[in-house]
PDB file of C-alpha atoms in Angstrom:
ATOM      1  CA  UNK A  21     110.632 102.333  98.519  1.00 69.00           C
ATOM      2  CA  UNK A  22     108.546 102.930  95.388  1.00 78.00           C
ATOM      3  CA  UNK A  23     107.169 106.441  94.930  1.00 86.00           C
ATOM      4  CA  UNK A  24     103.707 105.135  94.110  1.00 92.00           C
ATOM      5  CA  UNK A  25     102.509 101.862  95.582  1.00 94.00           C
ATOM      6  CA  UNK A  26      99.439  99.883  94.622  1.00 95.00           C
ATOM      7  CA  UNK A  27      97.965  96.538  95.565  1.00 93.00           C
ATOM      8  CA  UNK A  28      98.503  94.496  92.400  1.00 93.00           C
ATOM      9  CA  UNK A  29      95.329  92.448  92.931  1.00 93.00           C
ATOM     10  CA  UNK A  30      93.642  90.855  91.141  1.00 96.00           C
ATOM     11  CA  UNK A  31      90.374  92.089  92.557  1.00 96.00           C
ATOM     12  CA  UNK A  32      87.746  89.629  91.374  1.00 97.00           C
ATOM     13  CA  UNK A  33      84.409  91.420  91.297  1.00 97.00           C
ATOM     14  CA  UNK A  34      80.973  90.041  90.381  1.00 98.00           C
ATOM     15  CA  UNK A  35      79.198  92.036  87.717  1.00 98.00           C
ATOM     16  CA  UNK A  36      77.103  94.763  89.328  1.00 98.00           C
ATOM     17  CA  UNK A  37      79.148  94.891  92.522  1.00 98.00           C
ATOM     18  CA  UNK A  38      81.259  97.738  93.872  1.00 98.00           C
ATOM     19  CA  UNK A  39      85.026  97.599  94.091  1.00 97.00           C
ATOM     20  CA  UNK A  40      87.429 100.077  95.657  1.00 97.00           C
ATOM     21  CA  UNK A  41      91.174 100.220  95.917  1.00 97.00           C
ATOM     22  CA  UNK A  42      93.850 102.684  96.961  1.00 96.00           C
ATOM     23  CA  UNK A  43      97.310 103.753  96.135  1.00 96.00           C
ATOM     24  CA  UNK A  44      99.840 105.548  98.326  1.00 96.00           C
ATOM     25  CA  UNK A  45     102.454 108.051  97.232  1.00 94.00           C
ATOM     26  CA  UNK A  46     105.620 109.173  98.956  1.00 92.00           C
ATOM     27  CA  UNK A  47     106.258 112.674  97.575  1.00 87.00           C
ATOM     28  CA  UNK A  48     104.347 115.135  99.735  1.00 87.00           C
ATOM     29  CA  UNK A  49     105.056 117.883  97.160  1.00 83.00           C
ATOM     30  CA  UNK A  50     102.998 116.133  94.482  1.00 84.00           C
ATOM     31  CA  UNK A  51     100.309 118.367  93.060  1.00 81.00           C
ATOM     32  CA  UNK A  52      98.478 116.350  90.445  1.00 84.00           C
ATOM     33  CA  UNK A  53      96.912 112.918  90.705  1.00 90.00           C
ATOM     34  CA  UNK A  54      95.310 110.677  88.127  1.00 92.00           C
ATOM     35  CA  UNK A  55      93.946 107.270  87.401  1.00 96.00           C
ATOM     36  CA  UNK A  56      94.830 105.693  84.076  1.00 96.00           C
ATOM     37  CA  UNK A  57      93.306 102.531  82.707  1.00 97.00           C
ATOM     38  CA  UNK A  58      95.308  99.937  80.797  1.00 97.00           C
ATOM     39  CA  UNK A  59      93.634  97.060  79.005  1.00 96.00           C
ATOM     40  CA  UNK A  60      95.548  93.859  78.403  1.00 93.00           C
ATOM     41  CA  UNK A  61      98.275  94.405  75.785  1.00 90.00           C
ATOM     42  CA  UNK A  62      97.148  97.989  75.194  1.00 93.00           C
ATOM     43  CA  UNK A  63      98.503 101.395  76.054  1.00 95.00           C
ATOM     44  CA  UNK A  64      97.451 103.335  79.169  1.00 96.00           C
ATOM     45  CA  UNK A  65      94.667 105.880  78.764  1.00 94.00           C
ATOM     46  CA  UNK A  66      93.559 108.596  81.140  1.00 92.00           C
ATOM     47  CA  UNK A  67      90.505 107.547  83.132  1.00 95.00           C
ATOM     48  CA  UNK A  68      90.147 110.584  85.372  1.00 93.00           C
ATOM     49  CA  UNK A  69      91.972 113.249  87.294  1.00 88.00           C
ATOM     50  CA  UNK A  70      91.699 113.274  91.072  1.00 90.00           C
ATOM     51  CA  UNK A  71      90.822 116.499  92.843  1.00 83.00           C
ATOM     52  CA  UNK A  72      91.177 117.390  96.507  1.00 83.00           C
ATOM     53  CA  UNK A  73      87.444 117.577  97.007  1.00 83.00           C
ATOM     54  CA  UNK A  74      86.860 114.192  95.414  1.00 85.00           C
ATOM     55  CA  UNK A  75      85.201 113.767  92.059  1.00 91.00           C
ATOM     56  CA  UNK A  76      82.882 111.469  90.169  1.00 94.00           C
ATOM     57  CA  UNK A  77      82.697 110.457  86.566  1.00 93.00           C
ATOM     58  CA  UNK A  78      79.677 108.266  86.043  1.00 96.00           C
ATOM     59  CA  UNK A  79      80.236 105.048  87.993  1.00 97.00           C
ATOM     60  CA  UNK A  80      83.773 106.034  88.991  1.00 97.00           C
ATOM     61  CA  UNK A  81      84.607 108.025  92.117  1.00 97.00           C
ATOM     62  CA  UNK A  82      88.101 109.218  92.985  1.00 96.00           C
ATOM     63  CA  UNK A  83      89.238 110.567  96.335  1.00 95.00           C
ATOM     64  CA  UNK A  84      92.459 112.188  97.487  1.00 94.00           C
ATOM     65  CA  UNK A  85      93.704 112.219 101.060  1.00 93.00           C
ATOM     66  CA  UNK A  86      96.712 114.523 101.215  1.00 92.00           C
ATOM     67  CA  UNK A  87      97.283 114.094 104.940  1.00 92.00           C
ATOM     68  CA  UNK A  88      97.718 110.336 104.573  1.00 93.00           C
ATOM     69  CA  UNK A  89      99.054 110.569 101.023  1.00 94.00           C
ATOM     70  CA  UNK A  90      96.708 108.154  99.365  1.00 94.00           C
ATOM     71  CA  UNK A  91      94.323 108.160  96.436  1.00 96.00           C
ATOM     72  CA  UNK A  92      91.353 105.882  95.995  1.00 96.00           C
ATOM     73  CA  UNK A  93      89.181 104.722  93.123  1.00 97.00           C
ATOM     74  CA  UNK A  94      85.730 103.262  93.539  1.00 97.00           C
ATOM     75  CA  UNK A  95      83.793 101.596  90.743  1.00 98.00           C
ATOM     76  CA  UNK A  96      80.060 101.124  91.244  1.00 98.00           C
ATOM     77  CA  UNK A  97      77.824  98.729  89.343  1.00 98.00           C
ATOM     78  CA  UNK A  98      80.835  97.004  87.766  1.00 98.00           C
ATOM     79  CA  UNK A  99      80.591  96.020  84.107  1.00 98.00           C
ATOM     80  CA  UNK A 100      82.503  93.272  82.333  1.00 98.00           C
ATOM     81  CA  UNK A 101      84.166  96.020  80.311  1.00 97.00           C
ATOM     82  CA  UNK A 102      85.670  97.474  83.501  1.00 98.00           C
ATOM     83  CA  UNK A 103      88.126  94.559  83.590  1.00 98.00           C
ATOM     84  CA  UNK A 104      91.512  96.208  83.224  1.00 98.00           C
ATOM     85  CA  UNK A 105      94.570  97.323  85.152  1.00 97.00           C
ATOM     86  CA  UNK A 106      94.182 100.687  86.855  1.00 98.00           C
ATOM     87  CA  UNK A 107      97.324 102.768  87.171  1.00 97.00           C
ATOM     88  CA  UNK A 108      97.721 105.365  89.881  1.00 95.00           C
ATOM     89  CA  UNK A 109      99.725 108.327  88.566  1.00 92.00           C
ATOM     90  CA  UNK A 110     101.264 111.191  90.504  1.00 89.00           C
ATOM     91  CA  UNK A 111     103.281 114.120  89.236  1.00 82.00           C
ATOM     92  CA  UNK A 112     106.570 115.107  90.776  1.00 67.00           C
ATOM     93  CA  UNK A 113     105.589 118.499  92.135  1.00 60.00           C
ATOM     94  CA  UNK A 114     105.847 121.997  90.747  1.00 55.00           C
ATOM     95  CA  UNK A 115     109.577 122.564  90.466  1.00 54.00           C
ATOM     96  CA  UNK A 116     110.768 123.258  86.949  1.00 51.00           C
ATOM     97  CA  UNK A 117     112.724 120.061  86.672  1.00 52.00           C
ATOM     98  CA  UNK A 118     109.945 117.835  87.917  1.00 52.00           C
ATOM     99  CA  UNK A 119     106.787 119.152  86.354  1.00 54.00           C
ATOM    100  CA  UNK A 120     107.099 116.993  83.289  1.00 59.00           C
ATOM    101  CA  UNK A 121     107.747 113.804  85.175  1.00 72.00           C
ATOM    102  CA  UNK A 122     105.065 111.443  86.264  1.00 83.00           C
ATOM    103  CA  UNK A 123     105.359 108.549  88.656  1.00 87.00           C
ATOM    104  CA  UNK A 124     103.275 105.525  87.760  1.00 91.00           C
ATOM    105  CA  UNK A 125     102.186 102.809  90.112  1.00 93.00           C
ATOM    106  CA  UNK A 126     102.535  99.240  88.912  1.00 94.00           C
ATOM    107  CA  UNK A 127      98.764  98.945  88.642  1.00 95.00           C
ATOM    108  CA  UNK A 128      95.826  97.187  90.271  1.00 97.00           C
ATOM    109  CA  UNK A 129      94.197  94.474  88.211  1.00 97.00           C
ATOM    110  CA  UNK A 130      90.406  94.282  88.289  1.00 98.00           C
ATOM    111  CA  UNK A 131      88.572  91.279  86.868  1.00 98.00           C
ATOM    112  CA  UNK A 132      84.802  91.576  86.607  1.00 98.00           C
ATOM    113  CA  UNK A 133      83.076  88.206  86.350  1.00 97.00           C
ATOM    114  CA  UNK A 134      79.582  87.397  85.043  1.00 95.00           C
TER     115      UNK A 134
ATOM    116  CA  UNK B   9      91.808 112.364  67.682  1.00 71.00           C
ATOM    117  CA  UNK B  10      95.342 112.358  69.008  1.00 68.00           C
ATOM    118  CA  UNK B  11      97.450 109.718  67.411  1.00 91.00           C
ATOM    119  CA  UNK B  12     100.808 108.482  68.643  1.00 96.00           C
ATOM    120  CA  UNK B  13     102.378 105.799  66.511  1.00 96.00           C
ATOM    121  CA  UNK B  14     105.414 103.646  67.120  1.00 96.00           C
ATOM    122  CA  UNK B  15     107.472 102.079  64.373  1.00 92.00           C
ATOM    123  CA  UNK B  16     107.118  98.447  65.454  1.00 92.00           C
ATOM    124  CA  UNK B  17     104.804  96.460  67.708  1.00 94.00           C
ATOM    125  CA  UNK B  18     107.302  93.628  68.155  1.00 96.00           C
ATOM    126  CA  UNK B  19     111.066  93.639  67.725  1.00 97.00           C
ATOM    127  CA  UNK B  20     113.671  90.951  68.311  1.00 97.00           C
ATOM    128  CA  UNK B  21     117.323  91.955  68.447  1.00 97.00           C
ATOM    129  CA  UNK B  22     120.592  90.374  69.455  1.00 97.00           C
ATOM    130  CA  UNK B  23     122.855  91.476  72.282  1.00 98.00           C
ATOM    131  CA  UNK B  24     125.171  94.254  71.149  1.00 97.00           C
ATOM    132  CA  UNK B  25     122.988  95.446  68.271  1.00 97.00           C
ATOM    133  CA  UNK B  26     122.066  99.101  67.907  1.00 97.00           C
ATOM    134  CA  UNK B  27     118.321  99.528  68.166  1.00 97.00           C
ATOM    135  CA  UNK B  28     116.171 102.460  67.055  1.00 97.00           C
ATOM    136  CA  UNK B  29     112.616 102.904  68.298  1.00 98.00           C
ATOM    137  CA  UNK B  30     110.666 105.609  66.525  1.00 97.00           C
ATOM    138  CA  UNK B  31     107.665 107.530  67.784  1.00 97.00           C
ATOM    139  CA  UNK B  32     105.553 110.003  65.844  1.00 97.00           C
ATOM    140  CA  UNK B  33     102.657 112.139  67.084  1.00 96.00           C
ATOM    141  CA  UNK B  34     100.294 114.090  64.885  1.00 94.00           C
ATOM    142  CA  UNK B  35      98.897 116.647  67.330  1.00 89.00           C
ATOM    143  CA  UNK B  36     101.689 119.210  67.423  1.00 90.00           C
ATOM    144  CA  UNK B  37     102.465 118.372  71.069  1.00 89.00           C
ATOM    145  CA  UNK B  38     105.538 119.969  72.573  1.00 88.00           C
ATOM    146  CA  UNK B  39     106.301 117.238  75.101  1.00 88.00           C
ATOM    147  CA  UNK B  40     107.276 113.693  74.266  1.00 92.00           C
ATOM    148  CA  UNK B  41     108.277 110.858  76.575  1.00 94.00           C
ATOM    149  CA  UNK B  42     109.793 107.401  76.462  1.00 97.00           C
ATOM    150  CA  UNK B  43     108.896 104.847  79.144  1.00 97.00           C
ATOM    151  CA  UNK B  44     109.560 101.209  79.669  1.00 97.00           C
ATOM    152  CA  UNK B  45     107.018  98.988  81.378  1.00 96.00           C
ATOM    153  CA  UNK B  46     107.972  95.828  83.229  1.00 94.00           C
ATOM    154  CA  UNK B  47     105.753  93.542  85.325  1.00 89.00           C
ATOM    155  CA  UNK B  48     105.544  94.661  88.933  1.00 85.00           C
ATOM    156  CA  UNK B  49     107.512  97.844  88.266  1.00 87.00           C
ATOM    157  CA  UNK B  50     105.035  99.962  86.364  1.00 87.00           C
ATOM    158  CA  UNK B  51     106.054 102.555  83.822  1.00 93.00           C
ATOM    159  CA  UNK B  52     109.469 104.088  84.334  1.00 93.00           C
ATOM    160  CA  UNK B  53     110.541 107.256  82.538  1.00 92.00           C
ATOM    161  CA  UNK B  54     113.669 106.901  80.406  1.00 95.00           C
ATOM    162  CA  UNK B  55     113.896 110.311  78.720  1.00 94.00           C
ATOM    163  CA  UNK B  56     111.612 113.147  77.849  1.00 91.00           C
ATOM    164  CA  UNK B  57     111.743 116.168  75.591  1.00 92.00           C
ATOM    165  CA  UNK B  58     109.860 119.447  75.865  1.00 86.00           C
ATOM    166  CA  UNK B  59     111.063 120.958  72.593  1.00 87.00           C
ATOM    167  CA  UNK B  60     112.905 120.148  69.408  1.00 91.00           C
ATOM    168  CA  UNK B  61     116.526 119.242  70.126  1.00 89.00           C
ATOM    169  CA  UNK B  62     115.872 119.382  73.872  1.00 89.00           C
ATOM    170  CA  UNK B  63     116.059 116.309  76.048  1.00 92.00           C
ATOM    171  CA  UNK B  64     115.973 115.546  79.744  1.00 90.00           C
ATOM    172  CA  UNK B  65     116.921 112.382  81.567  1.00 91.00           C
ATOM    173  CA  UNK B  66     114.215 110.487  83.300  1.00 89.00           C
ATOM    174  CA  UNK B  67     114.621 107.998  86.092  1.00 88.00           C
ATOM    175  CA  UNK B  68     116.444 105.265  84.165  1.00 94.00           C
ATOM    176  CA  UNK B  69     118.435 106.817  81.269  1.00 96.00           C
ATOM    177  CA  UNK B  70     121.447 104.491  81.487  1.00 96.00           C
ATOM    178  CA  UNK B  71     122.005 102.535  78.305  1.00 96.00           C
ATOM    179  CA  UNK B  72     119.670 104.757  76.274  1.00 98.00           C
ATOM    180  CA  UNK B  73     119.873 107.932  74.249  1.00 97.00           C
ATOM    181  CA  UNK B  74     117.254 109.956  72.399  1.00 97.00           C
ATOM    182  CA  UNK B  75     116.922 112.241  69.439  1.00 97.00           C
ATOM    183  CA  UNK B  76     114.351 114.896  68.644  1.00 97.00           C
ATOM    184  CA  UNK B  77     115.148 116.584  65.352  1.00 95.00           C
ATOM    185  CA  UNK B  78     111.536 117.374  64.482  1.00 96.00           C
ATOM    186  CA  UNK B  79     108.651 118.294  66.741  1.00 95.00           C
ATOM    187  CA  UNK B  80     106.548 115.310  65.794  1.00 96.00           C
ATOM    188  CA  UNK B  81     109.246 112.648  66.109  1.00 97.00           C
ATOM    189  CA  UNK B  82     111.088 111.318  69.161  1.00 97.00           C
ATOM    190  CA  UNK B  83     113.507 108.441  68.779  1.00 97.00           C
ATOM    191  CA  UNK B  84     114.871 106.137  71.448  1.00 98.00           C
ATOM    192  CA  UNK B  85     118.256 104.556  70.763  1.00 98.00           C
ATOM    193  CA  UNK B  86     119.828 101.572  72.431  1.00 97.00           C
ATOM    194  CA  UNK B  87     123.491 101.900  71.478  1.00 94.00           C
ATOM    195  CA  UNK B  88     124.330  98.312  72.390  1.00 97.00           C
ATOM    196  CA  UNK B  89     121.295  96.277  73.331  1.00 97.00           C
ATOM    197  CA  UNK B  90     121.496  94.023  76.354  1.00 97.00           C
ATOM    198  CA  UNK B  91     119.164  91.312  77.618  1.00 97.00           C
ATOM    199  CA  UNK B  92     118.076  93.467  80.565  1.00 97.00           C
ATOM    200  CA  UNK B  93     116.605  95.914  78.056  1.00 98.00           C
ATOM    201  CA  UNK B  94     113.993  93.367  77.063  1.00 98.00           C
ATOM    202  CA  UNK B  95     110.786  95.201  77.861  1.00 97.00           C
ATOM    203  CA  UNK B  96     107.693  96.984  76.591  1.00 97.00           C
ATOM    204  CA  UNK B  97     108.587 100.495  75.414  1.00 98.00           C
ATOM    205  CA  UNK B  98     105.891 103.142  75.415  1.00 98.00           C
ATOM    206  CA  UNK B  99     106.060 106.572  73.845  1.00 97.00           C
ATOM    207  CA  UNK B 100     103.768 109.386  74.967  1.00 94.00           C
ATOM    208  CA  UNK B 101     103.116 113.002  74.097  1.00 92.00           C
ATOM    209  CA  UNK B 102     101.380 115.927  75.757  1.00 87.00           C
ATOM    210  CA  UNK B 103     100.760 119.615  75.323  1.00 81.00           C
ATOM    211  CA  UNK B 104     102.576 122.207  77.399  1.00 67.00           C
ATOM    212  CA  UNK B 105      99.989 123.378  79.919  1.00 62.00           C
ATOM    213  CA  UNK B 106      98.869 126.993  79.886  1.00 52.00           C
ATOM    214  CA  UNK B 107     100.886 128.856  82.480  1.00 51.00           C
ATOM    215  CA  UNK B 108     103.467 126.101  82.573  1.00 51.00           C
ATOM    216  CA  UNK B 109     104.472 123.866  85.432  1.00 48.00           C
ATOM    217  CA  UNK B 110     101.348 121.765  85.614  1.00 49.00           C
ATOM    218  CA  UNK B 111     100.521 118.472  84.077  1.00 61.00           C
ATOM    219  CA  UNK B 112      98.548 117.758  80.949  1.00 71.00           C
ATOM    220  CA  UNK B 113      97.161 114.413  79.866  1.00 81.00           C
ATOM    221  CA  UNK B 114      99.712 112.157  78.209  1.00 88.00           C
ATOM    222  CA  UNK B 115      98.665 110.208  75.123  1.00 91.00           C
ATOM    223  CA  UNK B 116     100.416 106.924  74.604  1.00 95.00           C
ATOM    224  CA  UNK B 117     101.415 104.978  71.536  1.00 96.00           C
ATOM    225  CA  UNK B 118     100.580 101.251  71.270  1.00 96.00           C
ATOM    226  CA  UNK B 119     104.002 100.200  72.535  1.00 97.00           C
ATOM    227  CA  UNK B 120     106.915  98.210  71.156  1.00 97.00           C
ATOM    228  CA  UNK B 121     107.670  94.884  72.764  1.00 97.00           C
ATOM    229  CA  UNK B 122     111.428  94.490  72.434  1.00 98.00           C
ATOM    230  CA  UNK B 123     113.151  91.190  73.046  1.00 98.00           C
ATOM    231  CA  UNK B 124     116.948  91.126  73.217  1.00 98.00           C
ATOM    232  CA  UNK B 125     118.442  87.672  72.816  1.00 97.00           C
TER     233      UNK B 125
END
């Protein structure tokens, strides 16, 4: 079983619509959670961290559900420029040999159409 | 602006060749990482280093080695390339977090697409 699982998509979204997707993680000791964005043929870049209380960054809202071990990302008022693959990223917990390691999901592809 | 550079964007090698992938970061980051990215599998950690001359195995170190002689440079070595090492290789760097033990944002290089024939 993969440590971080995501629906690969693609999620085809009309411009201006809302899209949401989740990822699940298996390590209950994980402490830090993130969404990275990766454009086609580019490197991943941090989109936002995910906090227990949920957090927003403009049109993006991230939620964490520790009990069910999933993280969600919601994009409101989708723009063409939001087309990308969104990577769910979880750290390995707080032990000294795991703090530096991150587990990446395989990504969810979002395609925003005019 | 943090900059992580990788020596090649595209590389084609033959089975059995020794391959060096170089990564340089200009932000004085302590931590450096090598990943490979394959469709459907996501990024998988090969090796990482939290200090000069220090290295730690990641999840898939077999067939790879690394070298960190200077803080800014982290090299990935394929001693004898094989076709199953055809992949996109991504280098990343990050600061050591204050207080230790917690994560800091990783900054990625543009990647090297390696093809082994």
